[in-house]
Coordinates of C-alpha atoms and ligand atoms in Angstrom, one line a residue:
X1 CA 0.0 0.0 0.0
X2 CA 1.4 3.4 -0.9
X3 CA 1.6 6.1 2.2
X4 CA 1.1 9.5 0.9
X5 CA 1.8 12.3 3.8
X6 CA 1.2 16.3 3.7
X7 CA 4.9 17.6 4.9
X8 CA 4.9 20.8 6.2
X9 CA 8.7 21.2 5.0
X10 CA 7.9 20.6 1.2
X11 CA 4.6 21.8 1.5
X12 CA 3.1 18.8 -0.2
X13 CA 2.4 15.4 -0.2
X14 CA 4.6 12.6 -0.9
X15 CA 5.3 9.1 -0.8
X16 CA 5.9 8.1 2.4
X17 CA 9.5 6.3 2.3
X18 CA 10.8 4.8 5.6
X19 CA 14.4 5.1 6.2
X20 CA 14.2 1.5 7.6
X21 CA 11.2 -0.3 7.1
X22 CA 11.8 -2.4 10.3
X23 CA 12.3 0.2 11.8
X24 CA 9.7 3.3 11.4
X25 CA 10.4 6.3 13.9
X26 CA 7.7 8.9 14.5
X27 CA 8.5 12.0 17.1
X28 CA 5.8 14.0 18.4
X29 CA 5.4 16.7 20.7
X30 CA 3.6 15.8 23.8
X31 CA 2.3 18.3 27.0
X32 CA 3.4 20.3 29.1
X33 CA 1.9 18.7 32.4
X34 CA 0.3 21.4 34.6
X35 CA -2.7 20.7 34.6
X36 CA -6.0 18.6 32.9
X37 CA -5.0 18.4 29.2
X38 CA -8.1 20.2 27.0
X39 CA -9.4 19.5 24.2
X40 CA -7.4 20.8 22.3
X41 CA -4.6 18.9 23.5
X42 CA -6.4 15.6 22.3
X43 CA -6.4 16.3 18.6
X44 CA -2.3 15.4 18.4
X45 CA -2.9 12.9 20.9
X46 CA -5.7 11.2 18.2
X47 CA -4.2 12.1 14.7
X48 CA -0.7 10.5 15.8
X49 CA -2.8 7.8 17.3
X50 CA -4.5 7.1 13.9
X51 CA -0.9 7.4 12.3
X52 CA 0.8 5.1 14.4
X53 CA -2.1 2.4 13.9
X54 CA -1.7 2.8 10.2
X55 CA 2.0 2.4 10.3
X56 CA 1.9 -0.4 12.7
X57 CA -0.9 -2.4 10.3
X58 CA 1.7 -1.5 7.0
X59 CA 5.2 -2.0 8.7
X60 CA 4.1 -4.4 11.0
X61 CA 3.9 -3.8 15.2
X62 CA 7.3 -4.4 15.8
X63 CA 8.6 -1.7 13.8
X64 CA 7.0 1.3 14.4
X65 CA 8.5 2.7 17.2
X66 CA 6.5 6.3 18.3
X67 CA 8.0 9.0 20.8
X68 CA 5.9 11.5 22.5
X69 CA 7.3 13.5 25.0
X70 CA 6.6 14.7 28.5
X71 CA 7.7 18.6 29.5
X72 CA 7.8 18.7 32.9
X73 CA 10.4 21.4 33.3
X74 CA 7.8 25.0 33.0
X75 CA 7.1 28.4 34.5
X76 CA 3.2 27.0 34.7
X77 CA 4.7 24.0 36.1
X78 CA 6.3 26.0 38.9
X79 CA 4.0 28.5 39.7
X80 CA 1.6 25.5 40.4
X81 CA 3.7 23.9 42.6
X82 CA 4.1 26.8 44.5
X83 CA 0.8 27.2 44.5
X84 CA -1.1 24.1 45.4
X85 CA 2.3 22.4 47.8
X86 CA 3.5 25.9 49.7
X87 CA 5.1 23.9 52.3
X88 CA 6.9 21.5 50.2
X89 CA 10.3 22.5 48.7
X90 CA 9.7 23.8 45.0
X91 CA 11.1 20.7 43.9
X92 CA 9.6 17.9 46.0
X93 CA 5.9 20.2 45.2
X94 CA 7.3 20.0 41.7
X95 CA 7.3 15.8 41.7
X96 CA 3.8 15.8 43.1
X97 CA 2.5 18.1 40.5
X98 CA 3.7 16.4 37.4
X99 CA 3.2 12.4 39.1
X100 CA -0.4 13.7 39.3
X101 CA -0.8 15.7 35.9
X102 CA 0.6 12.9 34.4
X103 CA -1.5 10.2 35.7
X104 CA -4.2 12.2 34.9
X105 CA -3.5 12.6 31.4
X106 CA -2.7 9.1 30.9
X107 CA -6.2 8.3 32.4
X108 CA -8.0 10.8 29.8
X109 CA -6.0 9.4 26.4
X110 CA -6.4 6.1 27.2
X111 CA -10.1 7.0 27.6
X112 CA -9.9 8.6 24.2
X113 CA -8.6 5.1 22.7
X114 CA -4.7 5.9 22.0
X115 CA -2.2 3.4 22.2
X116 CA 0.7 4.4 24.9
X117 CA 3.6 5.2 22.3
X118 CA 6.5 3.0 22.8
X119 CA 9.0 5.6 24.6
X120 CA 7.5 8.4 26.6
X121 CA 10.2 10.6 27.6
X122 CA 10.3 13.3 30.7
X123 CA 12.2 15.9 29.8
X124 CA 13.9 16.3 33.2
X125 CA 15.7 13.0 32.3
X126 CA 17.3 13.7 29.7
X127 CA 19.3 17.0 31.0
X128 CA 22.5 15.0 30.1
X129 CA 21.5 14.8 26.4
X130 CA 20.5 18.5 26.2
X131 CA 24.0 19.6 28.0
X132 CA 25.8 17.2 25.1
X133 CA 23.9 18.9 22.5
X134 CA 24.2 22.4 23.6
X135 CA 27.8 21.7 24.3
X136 CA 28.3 20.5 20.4
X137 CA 26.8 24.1 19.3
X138 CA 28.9 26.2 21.1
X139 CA 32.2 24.3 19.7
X140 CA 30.6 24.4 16.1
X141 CA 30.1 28.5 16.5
X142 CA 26.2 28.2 16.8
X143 CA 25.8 28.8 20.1
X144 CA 27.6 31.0 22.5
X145 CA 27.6 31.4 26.3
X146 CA 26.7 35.2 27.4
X147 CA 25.9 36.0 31.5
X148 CA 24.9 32.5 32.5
X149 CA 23.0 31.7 29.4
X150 CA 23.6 29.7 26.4
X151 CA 22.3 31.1 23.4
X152 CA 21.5 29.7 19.3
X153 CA 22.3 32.5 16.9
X154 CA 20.2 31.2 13.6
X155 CA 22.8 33.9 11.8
X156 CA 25.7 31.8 12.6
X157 CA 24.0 28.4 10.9
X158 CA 22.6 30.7 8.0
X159 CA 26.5 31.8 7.5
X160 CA 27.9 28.4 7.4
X161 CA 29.0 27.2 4.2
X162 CA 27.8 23.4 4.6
X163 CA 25.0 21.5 4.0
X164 CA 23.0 22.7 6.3
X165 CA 19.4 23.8 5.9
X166 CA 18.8 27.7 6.2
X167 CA 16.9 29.0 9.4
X168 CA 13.4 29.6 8.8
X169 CA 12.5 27.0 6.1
X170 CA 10.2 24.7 7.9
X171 CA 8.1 27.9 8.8
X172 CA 8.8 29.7 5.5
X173 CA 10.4 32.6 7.2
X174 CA 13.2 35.2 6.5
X175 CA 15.8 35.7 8.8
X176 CA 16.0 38.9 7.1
X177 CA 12.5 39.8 7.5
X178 CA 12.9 38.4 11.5
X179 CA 16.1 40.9 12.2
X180 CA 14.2 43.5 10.6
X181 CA 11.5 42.8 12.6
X182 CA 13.0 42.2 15.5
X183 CA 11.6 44.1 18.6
X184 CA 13.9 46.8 20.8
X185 CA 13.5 45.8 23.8
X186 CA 16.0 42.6 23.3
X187 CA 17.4 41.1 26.3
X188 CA 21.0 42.8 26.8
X189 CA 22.9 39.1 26.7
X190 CA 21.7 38.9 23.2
X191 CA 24.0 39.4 20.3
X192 CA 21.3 39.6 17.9
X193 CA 17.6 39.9 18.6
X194 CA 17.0 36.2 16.6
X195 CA 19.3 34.6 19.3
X196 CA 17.2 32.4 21.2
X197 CA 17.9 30.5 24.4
X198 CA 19.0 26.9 24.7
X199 CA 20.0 27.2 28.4
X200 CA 19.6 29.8 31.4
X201 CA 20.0 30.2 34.7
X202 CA 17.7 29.0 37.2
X203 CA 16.3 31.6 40.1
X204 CA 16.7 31.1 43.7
X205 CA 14.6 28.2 44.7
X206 CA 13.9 26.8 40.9
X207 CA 15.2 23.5 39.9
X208 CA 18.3 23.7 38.4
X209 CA 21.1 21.1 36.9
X210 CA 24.6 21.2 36.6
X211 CA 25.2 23.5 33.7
X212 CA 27.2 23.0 30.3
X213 CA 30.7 23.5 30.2
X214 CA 31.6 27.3 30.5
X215 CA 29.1 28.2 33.3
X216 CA 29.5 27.9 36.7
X217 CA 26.3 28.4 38.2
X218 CA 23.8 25.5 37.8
X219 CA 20.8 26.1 35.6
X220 CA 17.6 24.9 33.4
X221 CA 17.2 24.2 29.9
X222 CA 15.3 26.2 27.4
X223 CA 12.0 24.3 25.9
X224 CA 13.6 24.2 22.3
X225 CA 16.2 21.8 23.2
X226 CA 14.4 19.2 25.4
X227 CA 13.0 17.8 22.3
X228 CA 16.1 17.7 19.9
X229 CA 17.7 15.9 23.2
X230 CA 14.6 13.3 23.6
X231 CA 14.6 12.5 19.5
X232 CA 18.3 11.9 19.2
X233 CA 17.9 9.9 22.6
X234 CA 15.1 7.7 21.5
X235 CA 15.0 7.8 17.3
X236 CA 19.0 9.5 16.3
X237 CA 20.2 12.4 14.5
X238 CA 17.7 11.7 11.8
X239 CA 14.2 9.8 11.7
X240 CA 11.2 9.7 9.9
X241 CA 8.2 11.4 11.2
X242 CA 7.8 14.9 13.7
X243 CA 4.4 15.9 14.3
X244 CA 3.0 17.8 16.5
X245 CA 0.3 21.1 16.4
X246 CA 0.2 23.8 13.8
X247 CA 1.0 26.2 16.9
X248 CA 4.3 24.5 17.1
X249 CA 5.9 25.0 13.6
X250 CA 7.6 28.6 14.2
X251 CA 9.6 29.0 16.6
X252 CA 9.7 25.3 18.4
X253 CA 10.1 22.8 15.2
X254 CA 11.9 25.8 13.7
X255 CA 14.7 25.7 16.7
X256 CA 14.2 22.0 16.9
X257 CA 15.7 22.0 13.0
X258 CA 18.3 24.3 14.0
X259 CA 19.6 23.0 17.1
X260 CA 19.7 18.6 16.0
X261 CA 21.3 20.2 12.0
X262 CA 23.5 21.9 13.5
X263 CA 24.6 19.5 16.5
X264 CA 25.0 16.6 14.2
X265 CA 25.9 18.5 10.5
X266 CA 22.6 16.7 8.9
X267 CA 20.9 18.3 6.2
X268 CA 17.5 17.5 8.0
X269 CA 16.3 16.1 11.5
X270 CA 12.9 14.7 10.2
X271 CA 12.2 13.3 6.7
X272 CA 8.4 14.8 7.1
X273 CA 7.0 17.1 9.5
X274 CA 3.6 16.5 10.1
X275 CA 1.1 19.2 11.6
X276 CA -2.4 19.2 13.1
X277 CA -4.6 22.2 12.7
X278 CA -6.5 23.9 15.5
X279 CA -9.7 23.4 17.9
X280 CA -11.6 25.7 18.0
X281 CA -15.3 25.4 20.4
X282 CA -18.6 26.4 19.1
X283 CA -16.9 28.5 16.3
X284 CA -14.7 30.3 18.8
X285 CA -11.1 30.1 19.7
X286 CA -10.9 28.1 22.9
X287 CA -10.1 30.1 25.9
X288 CA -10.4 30.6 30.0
X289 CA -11.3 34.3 29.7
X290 CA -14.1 33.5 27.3
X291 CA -15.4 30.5 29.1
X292 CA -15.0 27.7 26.6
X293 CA -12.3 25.8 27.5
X294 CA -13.1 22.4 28.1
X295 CA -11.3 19.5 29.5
X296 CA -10.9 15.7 28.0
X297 CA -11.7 15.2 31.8
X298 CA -14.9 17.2 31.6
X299 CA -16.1 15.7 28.6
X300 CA -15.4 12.1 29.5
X301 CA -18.2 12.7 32.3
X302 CA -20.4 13.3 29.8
X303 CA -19.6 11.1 26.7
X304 CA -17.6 7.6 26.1
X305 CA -13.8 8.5 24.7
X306 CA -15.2 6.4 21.6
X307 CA -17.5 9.7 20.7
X308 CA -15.2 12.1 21.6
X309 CA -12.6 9.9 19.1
X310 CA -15.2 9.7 16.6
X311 CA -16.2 13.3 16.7
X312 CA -12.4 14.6 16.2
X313 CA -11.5 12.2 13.2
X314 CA -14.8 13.0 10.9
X315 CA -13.1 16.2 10.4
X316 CA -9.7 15.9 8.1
X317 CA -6.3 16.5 10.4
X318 CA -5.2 19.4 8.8
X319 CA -8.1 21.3 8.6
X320 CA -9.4 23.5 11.9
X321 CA -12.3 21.4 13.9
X322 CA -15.1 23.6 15.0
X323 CA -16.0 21.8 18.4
X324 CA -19.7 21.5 18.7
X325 CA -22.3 19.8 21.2
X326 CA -24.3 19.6 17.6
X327 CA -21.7 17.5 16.2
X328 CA -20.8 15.7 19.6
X329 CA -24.3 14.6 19.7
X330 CA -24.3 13.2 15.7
X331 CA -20.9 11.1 16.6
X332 CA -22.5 9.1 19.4
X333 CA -25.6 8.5 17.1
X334 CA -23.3 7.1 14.5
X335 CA -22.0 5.0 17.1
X336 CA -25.1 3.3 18.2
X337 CA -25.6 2.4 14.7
X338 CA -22.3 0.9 14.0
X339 CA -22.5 -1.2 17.6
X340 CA -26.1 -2.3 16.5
X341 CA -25.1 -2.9 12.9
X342 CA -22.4 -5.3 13.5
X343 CA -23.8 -6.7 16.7
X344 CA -21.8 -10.0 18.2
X345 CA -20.3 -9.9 14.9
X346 CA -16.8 -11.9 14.6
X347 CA -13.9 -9.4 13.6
X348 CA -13.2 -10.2 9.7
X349 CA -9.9 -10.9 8.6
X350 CA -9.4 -8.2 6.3
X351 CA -9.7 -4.6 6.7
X352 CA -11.5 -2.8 3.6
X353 CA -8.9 -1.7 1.1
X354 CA -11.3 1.5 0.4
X355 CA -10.9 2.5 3.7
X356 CA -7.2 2.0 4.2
X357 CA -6.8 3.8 0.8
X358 CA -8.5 6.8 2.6
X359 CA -6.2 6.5 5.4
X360 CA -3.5 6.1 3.1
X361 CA -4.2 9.5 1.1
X362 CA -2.8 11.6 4.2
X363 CA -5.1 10.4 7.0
X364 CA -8.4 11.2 4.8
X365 CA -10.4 10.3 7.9
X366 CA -13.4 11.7 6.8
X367 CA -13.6 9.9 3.5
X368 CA -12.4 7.0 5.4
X369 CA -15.9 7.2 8.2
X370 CA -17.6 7.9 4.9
X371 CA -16.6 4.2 3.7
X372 CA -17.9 2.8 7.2
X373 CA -21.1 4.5 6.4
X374 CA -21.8 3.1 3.5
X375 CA -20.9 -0.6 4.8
X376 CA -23.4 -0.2 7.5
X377 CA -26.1 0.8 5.2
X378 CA -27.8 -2.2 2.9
X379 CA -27.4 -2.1 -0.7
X380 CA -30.3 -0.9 -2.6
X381 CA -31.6 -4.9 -3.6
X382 CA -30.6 -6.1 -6.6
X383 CA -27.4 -3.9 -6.9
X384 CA -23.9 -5.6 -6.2
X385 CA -22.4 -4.1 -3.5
X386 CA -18.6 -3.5 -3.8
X387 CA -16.8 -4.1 -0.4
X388 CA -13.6 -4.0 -1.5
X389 CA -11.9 -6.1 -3.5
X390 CA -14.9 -8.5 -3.5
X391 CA -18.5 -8.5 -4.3
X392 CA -20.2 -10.2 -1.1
X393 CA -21.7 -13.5 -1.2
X394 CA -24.1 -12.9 1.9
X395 CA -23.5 -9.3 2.6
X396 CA -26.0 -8.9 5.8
X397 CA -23.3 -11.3 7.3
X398 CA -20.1 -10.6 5.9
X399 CA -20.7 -6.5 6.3
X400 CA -20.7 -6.5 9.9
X401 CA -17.7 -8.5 10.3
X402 CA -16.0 -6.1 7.3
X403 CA -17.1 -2.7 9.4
X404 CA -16.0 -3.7 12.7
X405 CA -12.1 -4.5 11.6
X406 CA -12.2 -1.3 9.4
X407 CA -13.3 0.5 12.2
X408 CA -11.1 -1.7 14.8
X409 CA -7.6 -0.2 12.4
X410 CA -8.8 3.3 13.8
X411 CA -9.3 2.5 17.0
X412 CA -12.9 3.0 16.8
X413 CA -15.9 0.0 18.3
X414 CA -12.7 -1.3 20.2
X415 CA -14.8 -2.1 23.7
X416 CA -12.7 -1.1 26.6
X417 CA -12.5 -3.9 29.4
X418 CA -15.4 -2.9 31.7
X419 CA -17.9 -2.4 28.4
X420 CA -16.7 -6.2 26.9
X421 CA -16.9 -7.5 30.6
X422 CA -20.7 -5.9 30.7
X423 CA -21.3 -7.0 27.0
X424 CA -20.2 -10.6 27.7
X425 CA -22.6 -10.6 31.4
X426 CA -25.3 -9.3 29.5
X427 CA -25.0 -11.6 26.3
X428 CA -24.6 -14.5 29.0
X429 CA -27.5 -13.4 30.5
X430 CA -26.2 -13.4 34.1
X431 CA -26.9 -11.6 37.4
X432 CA -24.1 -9.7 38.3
X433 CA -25.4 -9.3 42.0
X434 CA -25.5 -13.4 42.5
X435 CA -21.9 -13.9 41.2
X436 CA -20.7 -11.2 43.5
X437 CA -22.6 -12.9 46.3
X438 CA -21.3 -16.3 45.7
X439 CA -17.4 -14.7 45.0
X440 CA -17.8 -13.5 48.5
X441 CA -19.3 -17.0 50.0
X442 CA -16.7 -18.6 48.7
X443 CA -13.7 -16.0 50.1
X444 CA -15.5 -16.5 53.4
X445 CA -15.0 -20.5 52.9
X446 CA -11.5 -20.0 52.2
X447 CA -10.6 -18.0 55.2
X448 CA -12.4 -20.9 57.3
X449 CA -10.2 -23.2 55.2
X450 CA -13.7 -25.1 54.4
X451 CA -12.2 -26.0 51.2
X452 CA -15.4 -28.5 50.0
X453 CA -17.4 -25.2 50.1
X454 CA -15.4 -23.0 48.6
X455 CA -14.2 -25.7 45.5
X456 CA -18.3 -26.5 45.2
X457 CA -18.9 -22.3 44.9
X458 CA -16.2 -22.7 42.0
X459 CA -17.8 -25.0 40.0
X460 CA -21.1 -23.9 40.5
X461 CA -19.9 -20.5 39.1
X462 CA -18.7 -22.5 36.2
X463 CA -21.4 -23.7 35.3
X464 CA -22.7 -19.5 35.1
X465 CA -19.4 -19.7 32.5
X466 CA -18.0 -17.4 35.2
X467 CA -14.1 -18.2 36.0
X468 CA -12.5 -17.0 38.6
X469 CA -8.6 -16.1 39.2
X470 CA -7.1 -16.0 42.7
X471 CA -4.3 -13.7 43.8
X472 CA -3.0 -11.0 46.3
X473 CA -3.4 -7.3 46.5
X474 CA -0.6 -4.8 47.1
X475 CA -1.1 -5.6 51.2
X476 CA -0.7 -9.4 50.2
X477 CA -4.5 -10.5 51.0
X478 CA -5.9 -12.7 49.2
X479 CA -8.4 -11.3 46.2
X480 CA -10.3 -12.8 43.7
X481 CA -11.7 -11.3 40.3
X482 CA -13.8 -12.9 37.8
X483 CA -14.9 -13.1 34.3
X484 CA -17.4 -14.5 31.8
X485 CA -15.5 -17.0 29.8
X486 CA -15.3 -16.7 26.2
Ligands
AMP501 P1 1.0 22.2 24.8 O1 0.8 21.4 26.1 O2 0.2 23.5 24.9 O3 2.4 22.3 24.4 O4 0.2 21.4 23.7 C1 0.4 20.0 23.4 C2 0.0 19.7 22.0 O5 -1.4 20.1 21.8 C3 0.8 20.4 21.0 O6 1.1 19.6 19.9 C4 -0.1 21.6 20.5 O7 0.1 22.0 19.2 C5 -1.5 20.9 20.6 N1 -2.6 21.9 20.8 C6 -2.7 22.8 21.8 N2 -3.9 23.5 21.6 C7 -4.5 23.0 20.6 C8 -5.8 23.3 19.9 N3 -6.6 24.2 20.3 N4 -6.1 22.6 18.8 C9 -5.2 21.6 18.3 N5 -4.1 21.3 18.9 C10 -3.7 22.0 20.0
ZN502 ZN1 8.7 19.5 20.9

C-alpha cells in the first residue's frame, strides 16, 4: 500500500518512504503537564494515534516505534507547585505536581482510545543529552555562552558554508524579514535579537542542573532543546516522522531543526513534518477568559472517549475542527448504529482496502468514516455491492464483520474492558449481584479453610461460565476477580 503524507517542510504530499522499514520512527510533541490536558490537547494525541495504527498495520507492530514527549520542566509547572504544595520544597511540590498531571493525562488518552507510544520521555531526564547537544553548538560556533545563558544564533547556521538547511525553512520565514523585525527591547545578553535561548540560569529556589561547560552556576534548559535531546535519545540524528500542532511549527520545530542540523551536521532532523490544525469550540477560539475551555476530563463525564474519538476524526487532520455539542451529539448516534449494525459480529480478517486507501491518502479520515457508512447501510436490492476487493456472497453477514475490523484499524468499536466485561454478562445473561454474592461466599470458605465449600462455589460458578482467578493485593490479601469465559 502506498503512504502519501502532507509535509509541512515541502509543503506537499509525498510518498511516504521509511528510512528503515523495520524500523519506522515517528517523534511528536507531547504536554506540558500542569494541569487537565483540554481538548485541544487531544487532537495530536488522536491524529498521531491514527498514524501510528496505520504504520503499525503496513510495517508491521514491531517496527514502528512512536515517541511522545513529556515537559515537565515549566514556568506553569512551577508557579503551580508553588501554589497548590506551599510547604513542600519547590522541587519535592514540583514531583507531586507532574506524578499527578501525568496520571491524569494518561487516564483521559487512554479513555480517548490511544495506544501508549512505545517511549515516553520526561524531559527532566534527559538534562545530560541536552548539555551534550548544547555543548556541540557552542564548539561548532552556533551557540555562545553570554551572562549565565547559552544562546542559538540562527545567523551563525545561515553563514555556514555546509550543507545545512537555512533557518526559517520549515516555517517559511526570512531571517532577514525576522532581524528586521525584531523588537527593541532585546534582552542585553543577546548578540542579535534572533538569538534564542537553549539554556539559562535557574532563580533562587527553581530547579536547576549542573550546567554545560563554561558556566559555573547550575541552571535549566530552554523548551527548544528538550525535544532535539529526547529524538536523538530515542530515534537519532535523523528519523522519519515529527508531528505535532500547527501552533508548534515557528519558533519550536523551527529551533528544533536548527539545534539537532547543527549539532550533528545533517541536512534535515525529520524526513516529514507533520502538523495538526487547530480546535476551535462552538466556532470560537478556545479560551479561559471566554469561558469555553473544556477539559478531556470534563467531557469524558459526559460522553464515552469512543465519541469524543469519533467526533475529532470526521473532520480531516489538517483542517481546523469547529468543536460542537451539535456534532458531539451526531458522533454518538453514529456510534449506536455501528454497535447495533455489526452486533456480536466476529472481527473479519481483512480490513476494507477502500478504507485503508482513505487513510493512506494523508489520514483522509473523513472519506475513510464515509466508507464505514456506507458498509453499514444495505445495498439498494438487486445492486452488487462493492466491499472492497470483492462483491459479497451474503452481505447482511459478511458487512458486519468487514465494518468492525475497518473500524477496529482506527481504534474505533474497540470495547474497553469494563464495556466487553458488561457486553459478555449481559449476552450470557447473568446476574451480576448473585456472582458477586457467591465470590464472596466462597472467600468466606476459604478464610475458614472449608475448602469442599469454597471448591463446590467454584464449579457452580462454572457452570454460570464465570471463571474465577485467585491472587493477592498490594497488602498481600488474598483477592479474587472474575470473568465470563469466552
Ligand atoms: P501544549 O501542552 O500546549 O504544548 O500542547 C500540546 C499539544 O497540543 C501540541 O502539539 C499543541 O500543538 C497541541 N494543541 C494545543 N492547543 C491545541 C488546539 N486548540 N487545537 C489543536 N491542537 C492543540
Ligand atoms: Zn517539541
Amino acid at each position: 500500500m502506498e503512504l502519501r503524507l502532507y509535509d509541512t517542510l515541502s509543503r506537499e504530499k509525498r510518498t511516504f518512504v521509511p528510512l528503515n522499514a523495520d524500523n519506522v520512527r515517528m517523534y511528536v510533541c507531547g504536554p506540558t503537564v500542569y494541569d487537565f490536558a483540554h481538548i485541544g490537547n487531544a487532537r495530536p494525541v488522536i491524529v498521531f494515534d491514527v498514524l501510528f495504527r496505520l504504520l503499525r498495520h503496513i510495517y508491521g507492530d514491531a517496527h514502528v516505534k512512536y515517541v511522545r514527549n513529556i515537559t515537565d520542566v515549566d514556568d506553569k509547572i512551577n508557579d503551580r507547585a508553588a501554589r497548590d504544595f506551599p510547604g513542600l520544597p519547590l522541587n519535592e511540590a514540583i514531583r507531586k505536581v507532574t506524578e499527578q498531571t501525568g496520571k491524569q493525562f494518561h487516564a483521559d488518552v487512554d479513555a480517548l482510545g490511544a495506544l501508549r507510544p512505545s517511549v515516553e520521555p520526561r524531559a527532566t531526564e534527559h538534562i545530560g543529552e541536552m548539555r551534550e547537544i548544547i555543548e556541540k553548538l557552542v564548539a561548532g560556533g552556533f551557540a555562545y555562552v553570554a551572562e549565565d545563558h547559552v544562546l542559538f544564533s540562527p545567523q551563525a547556521m545561515n553563514a555556514a558554508n555546509s550543507a545545512l538547511p537555512r533557518y526559517g525553512t520549515l516555517s517559511k520565514r526570512s531571517l532577514d524579514e525576522m532581524i528586521a523585525g525584531a523588537r527593541v527591547d532585546v534582552a542585553p545578553y543577546k548578540r542579535d535579537a534572533t538569538d534564542f535561548v537553549l539554556w539559562k540560569p535557574s532563580k533562587p529556589g527553581e530547579p536547576s542542573w549542573p550546567s554545560p561547560s563554561g558556566i559555573k552556576a547550575e541552571g535549566r534548559p530552554g523548551w527548544h532543546i528538550e525535544c532535539s535531546a529526547m529524538a536523538w535519545k530515542h530515534l537519532g540524528e535523523h528519523f522519519d516522522i515529527h508531528g505535532g500542532g500547527i501552533d508548534l511549527v515557528f519558533p519550536h520545530h523551527e529551533n528544533e531543526v536548527a539545534q539537532t542540523c547543527c549539532a550533528f551536521h545533517r541536512e534535515r532532523m525529520a524526513n516529514y513534518w507533520m502538523h495538526n490544525g487547530f480546535l476551535q469550540v462552538e466556532s470560537e477560539k478556545m479560551s479561559k477568559s471566554l469561558g469555553n475551555f473544556i477539559t478531556i476530563h470534563e467531557l469524558l463525564a459526559d460522553w464515552p472517549g469512543e465519541v469524543l474519538r469519533l467526533n475529532m476524526l470526521k473532520t480531516h487532520y489538517r483542517s481546523p475542527i469547529d468543536w460542537t455539542m451539535k456534532s458531539l451529539e451526531e458522533s454518538a448516534k453514529t456510534l449506536d448504529g455501528w454497535y447495533e449494525f455489526i452486533g456480536e459480529s466476529a472481527p473479519a480478517i481483512q480490513v476494507d482496502p477502500i478504507f485503508t486507501q482513505a487513510l493512506a491518502d494523508d489520514l483522509n479520515t473523513p472519506s475513510a468514516i464515509a466508507r464505514l457508512h456506507q458498509i453499514s447501510h444495505p445495498p439498494i436490492v438487486g445492486s452488487t455491492f462493492e466491499l472492497g476487493v470483492s462483491t459479497l456472497g451474503d452481505w447482511t453477514t459478511e458487512a458486519p464483520a468487514y465494518l468492525k475490523s475497518s473500524a477496529n484499524l482506527v481504534g474505533l468499536l474497540v470495547p474497553t474492558a469494563s464495556q466487553r466485561k458488561k457486553e459478555s454478562i449481559a449476552a450470557a445473561g447473568v446476574d451480576t449481584t448473585i456472582i458477586e454474592m457467591l465470590v464472596a461466599a466462597r472467600a468466606q470458605a476459604r478464610k475458614e479453610k472449608d475448602f469442599a465449600s469454597s471448591d463446590r462455589i467454584r464449579d457452580e460458578l462454572a457452570t454460570l461460565g464465570v471463571v474465577l482467578k485467585d491472587g493477592k493485593d498490594a497488602a498481600g490479601n488474598p483477592i479474587t476477580t472474575w470473568e465470563i469465559a469466552r
